[in-house]
Tab-separated table of C-alpha atoms in Angstrom:
chain	number	residue	atom	x	y	z
O	1	MET	CA	6.522	-21.042	5.108
O	2	THR	CA	7.515	-18.984	1.845
O	3	MET	CA	6.562	-17.830	-0.762
O	4	ARG	CA	7.275	-19.949	-4.255
O	5	ASN	CA	10.383	-18.105	-6.215
O	6	THR	CA	8.460	-18.084	-9.156
O	7	ILE	CA	5.727	-15.163	-8.854
O	8	ARG	CA	3.953	-16.078	-12.905
O	9	ARG	CA	0.821	-13.849	-12.964
O	10	ALA	CA	0.413	-10.805	-10.550
O	11	VAL	CA	-2.236	-8.109	-9.066
O	12	VAL	CA	-1.265	-4.254	-8.268
O	13	THR	CA	-3.951	-2.085	-7.314
O	14	GLY	CA	-3.232	1.836	-7.428
O	15	ALA	CA	-0.411	1.645	-9.677
O	16	SER	CA	-0.569	4.372	-12.057
O	17	SER	CA	2.021	6.005	-9.594
O	18	GLY	CA	4.401	6.147	-7.292
O	19	ILE	CA	4.110	2.685	-4.899
O	20	GLY	CA	2.171	1.059	-6.817
O	21	GLU	CA	3.909	1.717	-10.305
O	22	ALA	CA	7.091	0.647	-9.052
O	23	LEU	CA	5.611	-2.550	-7.505
O	24	ALA	CA	4.624	-3.446	-10.849
O	25	TRP	CA	7.498	-2.919	-12.509
O	26	GLU	CA	9.160	-5.319	-9.786
O	27	LEU	CA	6.901	-7.916	-10.176
O	28	ALA	CA	7.303	-7.524	-13.665
O	29	ARG	CA	11.177	-7.743	-13.314
O	30	ARG	CA	11.074	-11.013	-12.124
O	31	GLY	CA	8.991	-12.267	-14.740
O	32	ALA	CA	5.525	-11.895	-13.390
O	33	THR	CA	3.076	-11.459	-15.834
O	34	VAL	CA	1.033	-7.796	-13.807
O	35	GLU	CA	-2.417	-7.211	-13.778
O	36	ILE	CA	-1.751	-3.375	-13.132
O	37	VAL	CA	-5.279	-1.609	-12.140
O	38	ALA	CA	-6.219	1.784	-11.421
O	39	ARG	CA	-8.537	5.264	-12.998
O	40	ARG	CA	-5.898	6.441	-14.985
O	41	LYS	CA	-6.148	4.356	-18.576
O	42	THR	CA	-3.708	6.499	-20.042
O	43	ARG	CA	-1.138	6.323	-17.221
O	44	LEU	CA	-1.382	2.487	-17.194
O	45	GLU	CA	-1.027	2.188	-20.719
O	46	LYS	CA	2.218	4.443	-20.913
O	47	LEU	CA	3.364	2.169	-18.163
O	48	ALA	CA	2.491	-1.517	-20.103
O	49	ASP	CA	4.575	0.088	-22.569
O	50	ALA	CA	7.029	0.867	-20.758
O	51	ILE	CA	7.329	-2.649	-18.942
O	52	HIS	CA	6.931	-4.430	-21.841
O	53	ALA	CA	9.628	-2.405	-23.762
O	54	ARG	CA	12.138	-3.489	-21.708
O	55	GLY	CA	11.431	-6.326	-23.041
O	56	LEU	CA	9.506	-8.079	-20.290
O	57	PRO	CA	5.963	-9.396	-20.512
O	58	ARG	CA	3.103	-6.939	-21.276
O	59	PRO	CA	0.920	-5.948	-18.144
O	60	ILE	CA	-2.530	-6.576	-18.639
O	61	VAL	CA	-4.106	-2.861	-17.987
O	62	ARG	CA	-7.319	-3.074	-15.645
O	63	VAL	CA	-9.389	0.449	-16.004
O	64	ALA	CA	-11.249	0.969	-12.911
O	65	ASP	CA	-12.217	2.927	-10.140
O	66	LEU	CA	-12.693	0.822	-6.784
O	67	LEU	CA	-14.488	2.806	-5.035
O	68	ASN	CA	-17.746	2.016	-8.006
O	69	GLU	CA	-19.239	-1.039	-7.096
O	70	VAL	CA	-19.369	-2.378	-10.668
O	71	ASP	CA	-16.017	-2.502	-11.461
O	72	LEU	CA	-15.266	-3.212	-8.759
O	73	ALA	CA	-17.647	-6.594	-8.378
O	74	THR	CA	-16.604	-7.049	-12.112
O	75	LEU	CA	-13.354	-7.439	-11.005
O	76	GLU	CA	-13.606	-9.685	-7.612
O	77	GLY	CA	-15.497	-12.196	-10.374
O	78	THR	CA	-12.630	-12.156	-12.496
O	79	TRP	CA	-9.693	-12.905	-9.480
O	80	SER	CA	-12.100	-15.195	-7.624
O	81	GLU	CA	-12.309	-17.358	-10.481
O	82	ASN	CA	-8.448	-17.194	-11.025
O	83	PRO	CA	-6.586	-15.891	-8.027
O	84	PRO	CA	-2.962	-13.997	-9.158
O	85	ASP	CA	-0.126	-15.803	-7.571
O	86	VAL	CA	0.896	-12.610	-5.631
O	87	PHE	CA	-2.196	-10.064	-5.205
O	88	VAL	CA	-0.946	-6.006	-3.878
O	89	ASN	CA	-3.408	-4.089	-2.448
O	90	ASN	CA	-1.806	-0.683	-3.473
O	91	ALA	CA	-5.123	1.670	-3.889
O	92	GLY	CA	-4.670	4.555	-1.185
O	93	VAL	CA	-5.372	7.890	-1.058
O	94	GLY	CA	-4.137	10.180	2.005
O	95	MET	CA	-6.257	13.227	3.865
O	96	ASN	CA	-3.649	15.810	5.832
O	97	ARG	CA	-6.427	18.071	7.274
O	98	PRO	CA	-6.905	18.630	11.334
O	99	PHE	CA	-10.012	16.241	12.040
O	100	LEU	CA	-12.404	18.199	13.056
O	101	SER	CA	-12.038	20.358	10.166
O	102	SER	CA	-12.353	17.232	7.017
O	103	ASP	CA	-15.615	16.561	5.355
O	104	LEU	CA	-17.527	13.304	6.362
O	105	GLU	CA	-17.294	12.384	2.414
O	106	SER	CA	-13.316	12.775	2.152
O	107	MET	CA	-13.332	10.447	5.714
O	108	GLU	CA	-15.582	8.512	4.564
O	109	ARG	CA	-13.319	7.781	1.106
O	110	LEU	CA	-10.300	7.129	2.484
O	111	ILE	CA	-12.172	4.603	4.972
O	112	THR	CA	-13.226	2.500	2.012
O	113	LEU	CA	-10.316	2.770	-0.294
O	114	ASP	CA	-7.703	2.803	2.652
O	115	LEU	CA	-9.302	-0.012	4.255
O	116	GLU	CA	-12.901	-1.328	3.369
O	117	VAL	CA	-12.017	-2.188	-0.099
O	118	PRO	CA	-8.111	-3.909	1.201
O	119	MET	CA	-10.375	-6.165	2.840
O	120	ARG	CA	-13.004	-6.666	0.868
O	121	LEU	CA	-10.700	-8.217	-2.355
O	122	SER	CA	-8.627	-9.894	0.249
O	123	ARG	CA	-11.423	-12.080	1.328
O	124	THR	CA	-12.200	-12.700	-2.392
O	125	VAL	CA	-8.602	-13.366	-3.276
O	126	GLY	CA	-7.302	-15.063	-0.047
O	127	GLY	CA	-10.263	-16.910	-0.173
O	128	ALA	CA	-9.977	-18.488	-3.697
O	129	MET	CA	-5.692	-18.801	-2.514
O	130	VAL	CA	-7.052	-21.264	-0.232
O	131	GLU	CA	-9.076	-23.413	-2.391
O	132	ARG	CA	-5.561	-23.231	-4.746
O	133	GLY	CA	-3.713	-23.990	-1.787
O	134	TRP	CA	-1.413	-21.494	-1.873
O	135	GLY	CA	-0.599	-17.645	-2.783
O	136	ALA	CA	0.499	-14.542	-1.379
O	137	ILE	CA	-1.269	-11.097	-0.888
O	138	LEU	CA	0.464	-8.092	-0.030
O	139	ASN	CA	-1.425	-5.653	1.614
O	140	VAL	CA	0.427	-1.397	1.515
O	141	ALA	CA	-0.441	0.772	4.849
O	142	SER	CA	2.218	2.763	6.742
O	143	ILE	CA	4.484	4.402	8.994
O	144	ALA	CA	1.649	5.530	10.522
O	145	ALA	CA	0.081	2.847	11.530
O	146	PHE	CA	2.145	2.930	13.766
O	147	PHE	CA	2.116	6.313	15.489
O	148	PRO	CA	-0.542	8.593	16.022
O	149	THR	CA	-0.185	11.146	13.614
O	150	PRO	CA	-1.870	14.915	13.629
O	151	CYS	CA	-3.727	16.442	10.856
O	152	HIS	CA	-3.924	13.091	9.993
O	153	ALA	CA	-5.806	11.108	12.149
O	154	VAL	CA	-7.768	9.432	9.778
O	155	TYR	CA	-5.626	8.038	7.737
O	156	SER	CA	-2.997	6.895	10.749
O	157	ALA	CA	-6.831	4.595	11.934
O	158	ALA	CA	-7.109	3.445	8.781
O	159	LYS	CA	-3.325	2.269	8.766
O	160	THR	CA	-3.558	1.198	11.559
O	161	ALA	CA	-6.447	-1.177	11.105
O	162	LEU	CA	-5.119	-2.719	7.842
O	163	LEU	CA	-1.940	-3.583	9.334
O	164	LEU	CA	-3.834	-5.212	12.487
O	165	PHE	CA	-6.141	-7.157	10.221
O	166	SER	CA	-3.597	-8.146	7.847
O	167	GLU	CA	-1.046	-10.223	10.673
O	168	SER	CA	-4.431	-11.393	12.150
O	169	LEU	CA	-5.680	-12.522	8.559
O	170	ASP	CA	-2.198	-14.228	7.752
O	171	LEU	CA	-2.638	-15.953	11.267
O	172	GLU	CA	-6.146	-17.985	9.661
O	173	LEU	CA	-4.734	-18.499	6.142
O	174	ARG	CA	-0.694	-19.395	6.747
O	175	PRO	CA	-1.898	-22.779	7.117
O	176	SER	CA	-3.374	-23.141	4.183
O	177	GLY	CA	0.260	-21.733	2.616
O	178	VAL	CA	-1.875	-18.549	1.974
O	179	THR	CA	0.667	-16.037	3.590
O	180	VAL	CA	-0.323	-12.245	4.139
O	181	THR	CA	2.553	-9.198	4.023
O	182	THR	CA	2.794	-5.869	4.978
O	183	LEU	CA	4.447	-2.766	3.518
O	184	CYS	CA	4.295	-0.268	6.040
O	185	PRO	CA	6.027	2.665	4.347
O	186	GLY	CA	6.980	6.595	5.300
O	187	LEU	CA	7.377	9.653	3.764
O	188	THR	CA	8.289	8.739	0.111
O	189	ASN	CA	9.299	10.471	-3.087
O	190	THR	CA	5.160	9.962	-4.760
O	191	GLU	CA	2.989	12.062	-5.749
O	192	PHE	CA	0.781	11.183	-3.399
O	193	PHE	CA	2.647	14.036	-1.156
O	194	GLU	CA	3.198	16.891	-3.987
O	195	ALA	CA	-0.440	15.899	-3.824
O	196	GLY	CA	-1.613	16.575	-0.623
O	197	ASP	CA	-1.604	19.589	1.537
O	198	TYR	CA	2.333	18.499	2.785
O	199	LEU	CA	5.512	20.530	3.696
O	200	THR	CA	7.291	18.762	0.895
O	201	ASP	CA	9.607	21.630	1.226
O	202	SER	CA	10.820	20.667	4.526
O	203	LEU	CA	14.033	19.396	5.634
O	204	VAL	CA	12.199	16.938	7.417
O	205	TYR	CA	10.391	15.790	3.885
O	206	ARG	CA	13.020	16.358	2.239
O	207	MET	CA	15.654	13.857	4.547
O	208	SER	CA	13.326	11.699	5.152
O	209	ARG	CA	11.645	10.762	1.767
O	210	ASP	CA	12.881	7.379	0.407
O	211	ASP	CA	12.766	6.295	-3.115
O	212	PRO	CA	9.400	4.123	-4.135
O	213	LYS	CA	11.612	1.651	-6.080
O	214	ASP	CA	13.519	0.574	-2.622
O	215	VAL	CA	10.051	-0.152	-0.944
O	216	ALA	CA	8.652	-1.607	-3.392
O	217	ARG	CA	11.407	-3.807	-4.043
O	218	ALA	CA	11.578	-4.392	0.488
O	219	GLY	CA	7.958	-5.329	-0.506
O	220	ILE	CA	8.026	-7.951	-2.503
O	221	LYS	CA	11.317	-9.926	-0.758
O	222	GLY	CA	10.304	-9.659	2.275
O	223	LEU	CA	6.491	-11.289	0.976
O	224	LEU	CA	8.728	-14.412	-0.647
O	225	LYS	CA	10.395	-14.725	1.999
O	226	GLY	CA	6.869	-15.051	3.968
O	227	ARG	CA	7.414	-11.924	6.532
O	228	VAL	CA	4.362	-10.631	7.987
O	229	VAL	CA	5.003	-6.857	8.847
O	230	VAL	CA	7.931	-5.208	6.663
O	231	VAL	CA	9.725	-1.952	7.622
O	232	PRO	CA	11.757	-0.929	4.534
O	233	GLY	CA	14.465	1.224	4.791
O	234	ILE	CA	16.888	1.809	8.189
O	235	LYS	CA	15.909	5.077	9.057
O	236	LEU	CA	12.191	3.855	9.424
O	237	LYS	CA	13.625	0.934	11.483
O	238	VAL	CA	15.785	2.747	13.977
O	239	LEU	CA	12.404	5.308	13.830
O	240	LEU	CA	10.119	2.099	15.004
O	241	ALA	CA	13.024	1.309	17.977
O	242	LEU	CA	13.226	5.135	19.694
O	243	GLN	CA	10.154	4.962	19.762
O	244	ARG	CA	10.661	3.081	22.871
O	245	LEU	CA	13.225	5.081	24.253
O	246	ILE	CA	11.729	8.899	23.222
O	247	PRO	CA	9.175	10.765	25.351
O	248	HIS	CA	5.459	9.524	23.720
O	249	ARG	CA	4.906	13.401	23.320
O	250	TRP	CA	8.321	13.944	21.619
O	251	LEU	CA	7.214	12.141	19.023
O	252	VAL	CA	3.654	13.437	18.270
O	253	ALA	CA	5.657	16.813	18.160
O	254	ALA	CA	7.741	15.755	15.690
O	255	ALA	CA	5.093	14.237	13.387
O	256	GLY	CA	3.065	17.020	13.702
O	257	LYS	CA	5.961	19.192	11.935
O	258	ALA	CA	6.198	16.593	9.607
O	259	MET	CA	2.401	16.175	8.591
O	260	CYS	CA	0.642	19.346	9.098
O	261	THR	CA	1.590	22.704	7.288
O	262	GLU	CA	1.522	25.885	9.787
O	263	SER	CA	-2.347	27.258	8.420
O	264	HIS	CA	-2.913	23.593	9.882
O	265	ARG	CA	-1.927	23.713	13.287
O	266	GLY	CA	-3.875	25.251	15.994
O	267	LEU	CA	-7.157	24.605	14.279
C-alpha cells in the first residue's frame, strides 16, 4: 500500500529553517498547498513568499509555539476537523552536553518537543486520517536513533523512542489506509548544528553533512512509496551496515569525536 501520488494539502512543523524548510519546498514542488508551522513569523512569511514567487501554491503560515498548550490545542482543533493529506512532525531541538551537566529544564523541553508533541499530533491527525480512510504521517527522527551518542544521550533516547513509536503506529494504522514513515537523517548542513555546541569545523562534520534538500527529497519519496523507515544517502546506509561489523566501542568513540567538543570530553 502506498500513499497517493497527488498531495493536495500538507503540514510541516518546524518549517522555518533546515530540513523543515526543505520539506516545505519539496511538497510545494509536488503541487501541495503546505501549512508551514513555526514560531518565527518573519522566517515563515519569507519562505511562503519565496515558494509563491516560483509559481507554486503559496503556503499557509501558522505561527505557533508547540511548547505552548494554547497554541498546540488550537492547531489540534484545526487538524482534527480537516486533516491534511500529509502531516510532517519535524519540529525539534537538540542538546549537546554531557548528561550530568545538562539542566533538567532543557532535558524536559527536548523530550516534550522531540517526542511528546509528535506523539500527540500523530494521535490527533492519525485519528482524523483513519476516519477519512487514508493519509500519511512523516516523523523526523535521526540516525542517532540507531547509535549511542556521547554528549547527546537525551536526544538519542528521544529519537530512538520516536522511531519505535512510529514503527509501532504504522503497524496499527496501515490496515486503515494510513501510513507512518520515519525519516532518519544524519549530520545535515542546517542551523540546528550551527546553533548547538558542535564541532562544525571538524573534518568529520564537514565530510559527513548532507544537503537538507536531498534529505527532504528522500523523505517524501519514501513516504509516497509507503516505506516505514527512510535513511537518506549512501553514507548513512553504509554506516548502518558497518554497525554489524565494527566493534561497538569503536562506534561510540567515533560518535564522541563527531558530537562532543573538547570542553565536553571527560566531564
